[in-house]
Amino acid sequence: AVVALDAPHDHVQLLGRMLALASISALAFSGAGVRSPVAGRQAVRMNLDSMVGASTEMPLAGGKPWDPLGFSKLSELPTEEGRPNANPHVKWLREAELKHGRICMLAFLGAFVTSGLGIHLPLGPAFSDTNWFTASYTFATKNPAGTAQILILLSIIEGQSFANEMYSGGGERAAGDLGFDPLGFCKNKPAKEVETMQLKELKNGRLAMIGWAAMVSGHFLPSSVPFPVS
């Protein structure tokens, strides 16, 4: 069903409904992600010291990775006798960090191109909005079918790549490794070059998350950042 919205201030409500739909769809397509481990395959165990970026941070943080709030130790916290630790393993947290970093890199680039450069696809009214904050509202209201297709595709990807075993440190792949490398950045490359590319992705993803948070802050709190993107 198409939801009719009357004004741009309904943008936040629309986004909430879109996220709810995406969450439900992701659960529907998560069958492959919640399967039990295949017999004979060894789980890829990871700790913070062995992850990409740790060796770069160690010389600057007293010989250990930079983790001032101790997120990497959540899964090691003591619990009451007989009760399992319900906190996520650092491997799960790295998976989440990489996914959010990738999303924010795409979002920041899209906002810069539309609002900063004023460029948009000449494909009709759905693509006409050059304001980064209201562009998704415009697209969703003028092209609900396209929005549904995007949400379904993202739900399938998220459902199929969801690795619940990482929550306890298991899983048959490294955190963030979805096997998607269409441009061949890491294909047939030496391990050192692959690690360098992974470190670049990690750093740029972290920077993009900070940048996106600054853009949202600048929108809702005028003058809160020095160079807001309107």
PDB file of C-alpha atoms in Angstrom:
ATOM      1  CA  ALA A   1       0.000   0.000   0.000  1.00  0.00           C
ATOM      2  CA  VAL A   2       1.148   3.542  -0.730  1.00  0.00           C
ATOM      3  CA  VAL A   3       1.139   5.874   2.273  1.00  0.00           C
ATOM      4  CA  ALA A   4       0.189   9.451   1.428  1.00  0.00           C
ATOM      5  CA  LEU A   5       2.147  12.070   3.368  1.00  0.00           C
ATOM      6  CA  ASP A   6       1.173  15.703   3.368  1.00  0.00           C
ATOM      7  CA  ALA A   7       4.333  17.582   4.297  1.00  0.00           C
ATOM      8  CA  PRO A   8       8.111  17.175   4.561  1.00  0.00           C
ATOM      9  CA  HIS A   9       7.896  17.104   8.375  1.00  0.00           C
ATOM     10  CA  ASP A  10       6.489  13.583   7.973  1.00  0.00           C
ATOM     11  CA  HIS A  11       9.900  12.545   6.681  1.00  0.00           C
ATOM     12  CA  VAL A  12      11.046  11.078   9.983  1.00  0.00           C
ATOM     13  CA  GLN A  13       7.849   9.050  10.364  1.00  0.00           C
ATOM     14  CA  LEU A  14       8.253   7.748   6.822  1.00  0.00           C
ATOM     15  CA  LEU A  15      11.832   6.694   7.497  1.00  0.00           C
ATOM     16  CA  GLY A  16      10.672   4.907  10.640  1.00  0.00           C
ATOM     17  CA  ARG A  17       8.105   2.925   8.680  1.00  0.00           C
ATOM     18  CA  MET A  18      10.666   2.109   5.986  1.00  0.00           C
ATOM     19  CA  LEU A  19      13.137   0.840   8.593  1.00  0.00           C
ATOM     20  CA  ALA A  20      10.443  -1.250  10.248  1.00  0.00           C
ATOM     21  CA  LEU A  21       9.564  -2.812   6.878  1.00  0.00           C
ATOM     22  CA  ALA A  22      13.220  -3.501   6.178  1.00  0.00           C
ATOM     23  CA  SER A  23      13.685  -5.154   9.585  1.00  0.00           C
ATOM     24  CA  ILE A  24      10.694  -7.439   9.092  1.00  0.00           C
ATOM     25  CA  SER A  25      11.850  -8.325   5.567  1.00  0.00           C
ATOM     26  CA  ALA A  26      15.367  -9.061   6.787  1.00  0.00           C
ATOM     27  CA  LEU A  27      14.002 -11.545   9.314  1.00  0.00           C
ATOM     28  CA  ALA A  28      11.976 -13.190   6.578  1.00  0.00           C
ATOM     29  CA  PHE A  29      15.069 -13.695   4.428  1.00  0.00           C
ATOM     30  CA  SER A  30      17.444 -14.662   7.257  1.00  0.00           C
ATOM     31  CA  GLY A  31      17.079 -18.415   6.872  1.00  0.00           C
ATOM     32  CA  ALA A  32      20.605 -18.895   5.592  1.00  0.00           C
ATOM     33  CA  GLY A  33      22.019 -16.693   8.328  1.00  0.00           C
ATOM     34  CA  VAL A  34      20.597 -18.700  11.221  1.00  0.00           C
ATOM     35  CA  ARG A  35      21.655 -22.146  10.044  1.00  0.00           C
ATOM     36  CA  SER A  36      23.818 -24.248  12.308  1.00  0.00           C
ATOM     37  CA  PRO A  37      27.521 -24.500  11.402  1.00  0.00           C
ATOM     38  CA  VAL A  38      28.313 -26.989   8.659  1.00  0.00           C
ATOM     39  CA  ALA A  39      30.060 -30.049  10.032  1.00  0.00           C
ATOM     40  CA  GLY A  40      33.766 -30.175   9.274  1.00  0.00           C
ATOM     41  CA  ARG A  41      34.222 -26.428   8.818  1.00  0.00           C
ATOM     42  CA  GLN A  42      36.336 -24.548  11.304  1.00  0.00           C
ATOM     43  CA  ALA A  43      35.060 -21.297  12.720  1.00  0.00           C
ATOM     44  CA  VAL A  44      37.194 -18.217  12.073  1.00  0.00           C
ATOM     45  CA  ARG A  45      38.054 -17.014  15.564  1.00  0.00           C
ATOM     46  CA  MET A  46      39.053 -13.370  15.957  1.00  0.00           C
ATOM     47  CA  ASN A  47      40.146 -11.228  18.862  1.00  0.00           C
ATOM     48  CA  LEU A  48      40.864  -7.517  18.886  1.00  0.00           C
ATOM     49  CA  ASP A  49      44.646  -7.917  18.840  1.00  0.00           C
ATOM     50  CA  SER A  50      44.511  -9.897  15.579  1.00  0.00           C
ATOM     51  CA  MET A  51      42.071  -7.620  13.735  1.00  0.00           C
ATOM     52  CA  VAL A  52      42.991  -5.198  10.975  1.00  0.00           C
ATOM     53  CA  GLY A  53      44.047  -1.864  12.446  1.00  0.00           C
ATOM     54  CA  ALA A  54      45.188  -3.206  15.814  1.00  0.00           C
ATOM     55  CA  SER A  55      48.887  -3.099  14.940  1.00  0.00           C
ATOM     56  CA  THR A  56      48.478   0.537  13.829  1.00  0.00           C
ATOM     57  CA  GLU A  57      46.848   1.547  17.105  1.00  0.00           C
ATOM     58  CA  MET A  58      49.142  -0.370  19.477  1.00  0.00           C
ATOM     59  CA  PRO A  59      52.166   1.976  19.320  1.00  0.00           C
ATOM     60  CA  LEU A  60      49.859   4.921  20.089  1.00  0.00           C
ATOM     61  CA  ALA A  61      47.834   3.298  22.858  1.00  0.00           C
ATOM     62  CA  GLY A  62      50.426   1.782  25.147  1.00  0.00           C
ATOM     63  CA  GLY A  63      50.958  -1.469  23.278  1.00  0.00           C
ATOM     64  CA  LYS A  64      47.316  -2.475  22.933  1.00  0.00           C
ATOM     65  CA  PRO A  65      44.458  -1.619  20.559  1.00  0.00           C
ATOM     66  CA  TRP A  66      42.609   1.614  21.306  1.00  0.00           C
ATOM     67  CA  ASP A  67      39.452   0.669  23.174  1.00  0.00           C
ATOM     68  CA  PRO A  68      38.927   3.245  25.959  1.00  0.00           C
ATOM     69  CA  LEU A  69      35.371   2.090  26.778  1.00  0.00           C
ATOM     70  CA  GLY A  70      36.258  -1.599  26.803  1.00  0.00           C
ATOM     71  CA  PHE A  71      33.733  -2.740  24.199  1.00  0.00           C
ATOM     72  CA  SER A  72      36.035  -5.594  23.161  1.00  0.00           C
ATOM     73  CA  LYS A  73      35.817  -7.026  26.685  1.00  0.00           C
ATOM     74  CA  LEU A  74      32.021  -7.104  26.924  1.00  0.00           C
ATOM     75  CA  SER A  75      31.829 -10.814  26.139  1.00  0.00           C
ATOM     76  CA  GLU A  76      34.370 -11.531  28.889  1.00  0.00           C
ATOM     77  CA  LEU A  77      32.486  -9.842  31.714  1.00  0.00           C
ATOM     78  CA  PRO A  78      31.645 -12.139  34.632  1.00  0.00           C
ATOM     79  CA  THR A  79      28.057 -13.283  35.017  1.00  0.00           C
ATOM     80  CA  GLU A  80      26.028 -14.907  37.715  1.00  0.00           C
ATOM     81  CA  GLU A  81      26.666 -18.607  38.144  1.00  0.00           C
ATOM     82  CA  GLY A  82      24.806 -20.661  35.566  1.00  0.00           C
ATOM     83  CA  ARG A  83      23.907 -17.696  33.384  1.00  0.00           C
ATOM     84  CA  PRO A  84      25.558 -17.217  29.959  1.00  0.00           C
ATOM     85  CA  ASN A  85      27.161 -13.936  28.965  1.00  0.00           C
ATOM     86  CA  ALA A  86      24.658 -12.122  26.744  1.00  0.00           C
ATOM     87  CA  ASN A  87      27.103  -9.449  25.542  1.00  0.00           C
ATOM     88  CA  PRO A  88      28.407  -9.491  21.946  1.00  0.00           C
ATOM     89  CA  HIS A  89      31.855 -10.760  21.047  1.00  0.00           C
ATOM     90  CA  VAL A  90      34.309  -8.303  19.479  1.00  0.00           C
ATOM     91  CA  LYS A  91      33.959 -10.153  16.161  1.00  0.00           C
ATOM     92  CA  TRP A  92      30.261  -9.238  16.061  1.00  0.00           C
ATOM     93  CA  LEU A  93      31.135  -5.632  16.910  1.00  0.00           C
ATOM     94  CA  ARG A  94      33.700  -5.438  14.085  1.00  0.00           C
ATOM     95  CA  GLU A  95      31.108  -6.801  11.648  1.00  0.00           C
ATOM     96  CA  ALA A  96      28.703  -4.067  12.773  1.00  0.00           C
ATOM     97  CA  GLU A  97      31.426  -1.403  12.571  1.00  0.00           C
ATOM     98  CA  LEU A  98      32.323  -2.318   8.991  1.00  0.00           C
ATOM     99  CA  LYS A  99      28.683  -2.457   7.863  1.00  0.00           C
ATOM    100  CA  HIS A 100      27.872   0.924   9.396  1.00  0.00           C
ATOM    101  CA  GLY A 101      31.068   2.398   7.989  1.00  0.00           C
ATOM    102  CA  ARG A 102      30.171   1.220   4.485  1.00  0.00           C
ATOM    103  CA  ILE A 103      26.661   2.613   4.791  1.00  0.00           C
ATOM    104  CA  CYS A 104      27.940   5.985   5.982  1.00  0.00           C
ATOM    105  CA  MET A 105      30.531   6.190   3.201  1.00  0.00           C
ATOM    106  CA  LEU A 106      27.766   5.711   0.641  1.00  0.00           C
ATOM    107  CA  ALA A 107      25.452   8.115   2.472  1.00  0.00           C
ATOM    108  CA  PHE A 108      28.086  10.843   2.798  1.00  0.00           C
ATOM    109  CA  LEU A 109      29.027  10.521  -0.869  1.00  0.00           C
ATOM    110  CA  GLY A 110      25.371  10.702  -1.903  1.00  0.00           C
ATOM    111  CA  ALA A 111      24.740  13.756   0.262  1.00  0.00           C
ATOM    112  CA  PHE A 112      27.841  15.521  -1.055  1.00  0.00           C
ATOM    113  CA  VAL A 113      26.946  14.856  -4.683  1.00  0.00           C
ATOM    114  CA  THR A 114      23.312  15.963  -4.329  1.00  0.00           C
ATOM    115  CA  SER A 115      23.612  18.862  -1.875  1.00  0.00           C
ATOM    116  CA  GLY A 116      27.246  19.860  -2.269  1.00  0.00           C
ATOM    117  CA  LEU A 117      27.498  19.621  -6.049  1.00  0.00           C
ATOM    118  CA  GLY A 118      23.797  19.889  -6.908  1.00  0.00           C
ATOM    119  CA  ILE A 119      23.943  16.801  -9.109  1.00  0.00           C
ATOM    120  CA  HIS A 120      21.010  14.430  -9.410  1.00  0.00           C
ATOM    121  CA  LEU A 121      19.873  11.787 -11.851  1.00  0.00           C
ATOM    122  CA  PRO A 122      17.634  13.232 -14.598  1.00  0.00           C
ATOM    123  CA  LEU A 123      15.110  10.444 -14.210  1.00  0.00           C
ATOM    124  CA  GLY A 124      12.012  12.334 -13.192  1.00  0.00           C
ATOM    125  CA  PRO A 125      10.496  13.999 -10.121  1.00  0.00           C
ATOM    126  CA  ALA A 126      11.576  11.211  -7.757  1.00  0.00           C
ATOM    127  CA  PHE A 127      15.220  12.205  -8.321  1.00  0.00           C
ATOM    128  CA  SER A 128      14.727  15.968  -8.413  1.00  0.00           C
ATOM    129  CA  ASP A 129      15.369  16.797  -4.748  1.00  0.00           C
ATOM    130  CA  THR A 130      18.933  18.026  -4.132  1.00  0.00           C
ATOM    131  CA  ASN A 131      18.487  18.422  -0.374  1.00  0.00           C
ATOM    132  CA  TRP A 132      20.206  15.453   1.268  1.00  0.00           C
ATOM    133  CA  PHE A 133      17.812  15.315   4.214  1.00  0.00           C
ATOM    134  CA  THR A 134      14.551  15.328   2.255  1.00  0.00           C
ATOM    135  CA  ALA A 135      15.766  13.455  -0.844  1.00  0.00           C
ATOM    136  CA  SER A 136      14.772  10.046   0.542  1.00  0.00           C
ATOM    137  CA  TYR A 137      11.333  11.440   1.476  1.00  0.00           C
ATOM    138  CA  THR A 138      10.875  12.760  -2.055  1.00  0.00           C
ATOM    139  CA  PHE A 139      12.004   9.524  -3.658  1.00  0.00           C
ATOM    140  CA  ALA A 140       9.817   7.341  -1.412  1.00  0.00           C
ATOM    141  CA  THR A 141       6.667   9.386  -1.926  1.00  0.00           C
ATOM    142  CA  LYS A 142       7.085   9.817  -5.690  1.00  0.00           C
ATOM    143  CA  ASN A 143       8.399   6.336  -6.396  1.00  0.00           C
ATOM    144  CA  PRO A 144       7.074   3.903  -3.763  1.00  0.00           C
ATOM    145  CA  ALA A 145       7.631   0.904  -6.036  1.00  0.00           C
ATOM    146  CA  GLY A 146      11.303   1.755  -6.404  1.00  0.00           C
ATOM    147  CA  THR A 147      11.597   2.222  -2.653  1.00  0.00           C
ATOM    148  CA  ALA A 148      10.043  -1.195  -2.072  1.00  0.00           C
ATOM    149  CA  GLN A 149      12.505  -2.799  -4.500  1.00  0.00           C
ATOM    150  CA  ILE A 150      15.457  -1.217  -2.692  1.00  0.00           C
ATOM    151  CA  LEU A 151      14.190  -2.344   0.714  1.00  0.00           C
ATOM    152  CA  ILE A 152      13.590  -5.891  -0.491  1.00  0.00           C
ATOM    153  CA  LEU A 153      17.059  -6.100  -2.057  1.00  0.00           C
ATOM    154  CA  LEU A 154      18.727  -4.779   1.096  1.00  0.00           C
ATOM    155  CA  SER A 155      16.674  -7.182   3.192  1.00  0.00           C
ATOM    156  CA  ILE A 156      17.789 -10.150   1.113  1.00  0.00           C
ATOM    157  CA  ILE A 157      21.446  -9.095   1.364  1.00  0.00           C
ATOM    158  CA  GLU A 158      21.203  -8.511   5.099  1.00  0.00           C
ATOM    159  CA  GLY A 159      19.293 -11.723   5.705  1.00  0.00           C
ATOM    160  CA  GLN A 160      21.696 -13.873   3.707  1.00  0.00           C
ATOM    161  CA  SER A 161      24.829 -12.292   5.224  1.00  0.00           C
ATOM    162  CA  PHE A 162      23.561 -12.232   8.810  1.00  0.00           C
ATOM    163  CA  ALA A 163      25.953 -14.284  10.933  1.00  0.00           C
ATOM    164  CA  ASN A 164      24.416 -14.871  14.341  1.00  0.00           C
ATOM    165  CA  GLU A 165      27.315 -17.154  15.291  1.00  0.00           C
ATOM    166  CA  MET A 166      29.610 -14.114  15.410  1.00  0.00           C
ATOM    167  CA  TYR A 167      27.721 -12.908  18.461  1.00  0.00           C
ATOM    168  CA  SER A 168      29.615 -15.489  20.498  1.00  0.00           C
ATOM    169  CA  GLY A 169      32.818 -15.231  18.430  1.00  0.00           C
ATOM    170  CA  GLY A 170      32.087 -18.016  15.932  1.00  0.00           C
ATOM    171  CA  GLY A 171      31.238 -17.926  12.260  1.00  0.00           C
ATOM    172  CA  GLU A 172      32.889 -19.411   9.187  1.00  0.00           C
ATOM    173  CA  ARG A 173      34.134 -16.110   7.763  1.00  0.00           C
ATOM    174  CA  ALA A 174      36.036 -13.075   8.930  1.00  0.00           C
ATOM    175  CA  ALA A 175      34.031 -10.090  10.139  1.00  0.00           C
ATOM    176  CA  GLY A 176      32.926  -7.941   7.208  1.00  0.00           C
ATOM    177  CA  ASP A 177      33.983 -10.467   4.575  1.00  0.00           C
ATOM    178  CA  LEU A 178      30.876 -10.915   2.427  1.00  0.00           C
ATOM    179  CA  GLY A 179      32.805 -12.170  -0.597  1.00  0.00           C
ATOM    180  CA  PHE A 180      31.745  -9.102  -2.600  1.00  0.00           C
ATOM    181  CA  ASP A 181      34.639  -7.571  -4.533  1.00  0.00           C
ATOM    182  CA  PRO A 182      33.376  -6.773  -8.064  1.00  0.00           C
ATOM    183  CA  LEU A 183      36.285  -4.442  -8.850  1.00  0.00           C
ATOM    184  CA  GLY A 184      38.891  -6.945  -7.699  1.00  0.00           C
ATOM    185  CA  PHE A 185      40.613  -4.723  -5.139  1.00  0.00           C
ATOM    186  CA  CYS A 186      41.715  -7.774  -3.136  1.00  0.00           C
ATOM    187  CA  LYS A 187      41.596 -10.500  -5.781  1.00  0.00           C
ATOM    188  CA  ASN A 188      44.865 -12.441  -6.164  1.00  0.00           C
ATOM    189  CA  LYS A 189      46.694  -9.832  -4.091  1.00  0.00           C
ATOM    190  CA  PRO A 190      49.381 -10.551  -1.466  1.00  0.00           C
ATOM    191  CA  ALA A 191      48.126 -10.692   2.112  1.00  0.00           C
ATOM    192  CA  LYS A 192      49.932  -7.441   2.952  1.00  0.00           C
ATOM    193  CA  GLU A 193      48.154  -5.537   0.170  1.00  0.00           C
ATOM    194  CA  VAL A 194      44.797  -6.982   1.194  1.00  0.00           C
ATOM    195  CA  GLU A 195      45.360  -5.876   4.779  1.00  0.00           C
ATOM    196  CA  THR A 196      46.279  -2.384   3.561  1.00  0.00           C
ATOM    197  CA  MET A 197      43.021  -2.124   1.615  1.00  0.00           C
ATOM    198  CA  GLN A 198      41.064  -3.394   4.610  1.00  0.00           C
ATOM    199  CA  LEU A 199      42.723  -0.796   6.828  1.00  0.00           C
ATOM    200  CA  LYS A 200      41.801   1.962   4.366  1.00  0.00           C
ATOM    201  CA  GLU A 201      38.190   0.791   4.384  1.00  0.00           C
ATOM    202  CA  LEU A 202      38.129   0.699   8.189  1.00  0.00           C
ATOM    203  CA  LYS A 203      39.605   4.197   8.566  1.00  0.00           C
ATOM    204  CA  ASN A 204      37.424   5.776   5.893  1.00  0.00           C
ATOM    205  CA  GLY A 205      34.357   4.061   7.342  1.00  0.00           C
ATOM    206  CA  ARG A 206      35.070   5.471  10.794  1.00  0.00           C
ATOM    207  CA  LEU A 207      35.631   8.919   9.335  1.00  0.00           C
ATOM    208  CA  ALA A 208      32.369   8.669   7.367  1.00  0.00           C
ATOM    209  CA  MET A 209      30.421   7.710  10.505  1.00  0.00           C
ATOM    210  CA  ILE A 210      31.772  10.776  12.292  1.00  0.00           C
ATOM    211  CA  GLY A 211      31.066  12.939   9.228  1.00  0.00           C
ATOM    212  CA  TRP A 212      27.502  11.678   8.910  1.00  0.00           C
ATOM    213  CA  ALA A 213      26.860  12.276  12.612  1.00  0.00           C
ATOM    214  CA  ALA A 214      28.134  15.835  12.133  1.00  0.00           C
ATOM    215  CA  MET A 215      25.788  16.375   9.179  1.00  0.00           C
ATOM    216  CA  VAL A 216      22.772  15.179  11.148  1.00  0.00           C
ATOM    217  CA  SER A 217      23.801  17.339  14.110  1.00  0.00           C
ATOM    218  CA  GLY A 218      24.201  20.339  11.840  1.00  0.00           C
ATOM    219  CA  HIS A 219      20.714  19.794  10.450  1.00  0.00           C
ATOM    220  CA  PHE A 220      18.919  19.527  13.784  1.00  0.00           C
ATOM    221  CA  LEU A 221      21.211  21.855  15.762  1.00  0.00           C
ATOM    222  CA  PRO A 222      22.181  24.841  13.587  1.00  0.00           C
ATOM    223  CA  SER A 223      25.746  26.123  14.123  1.00  0.00           C
ATOM    224  CA  SER A 224      26.709  22.941  15.994  1.00  0.00           C
ATOM    225  CA  VAL A 225      29.315  22.081  13.334  1.00  0.00           C
ATOM    226  CA  PRO A 226      31.617  24.533  11.531  1.00  0.00           C
ATOM    227  CA  PHE A 227      30.755  23.551   7.939  1.00  0.00           C
ATOM    228  CA  PRO A 228      27.157  22.266   7.796  1.00  0.00           C
ATOM    229  CA  VAL A 229      25.783  20.839   4.571  1.00  0.00           C
ATOM    230  CA  SER A 230      22.335  22.269   3.954  1.00  0.00           C
TER     231      SER A 230
END
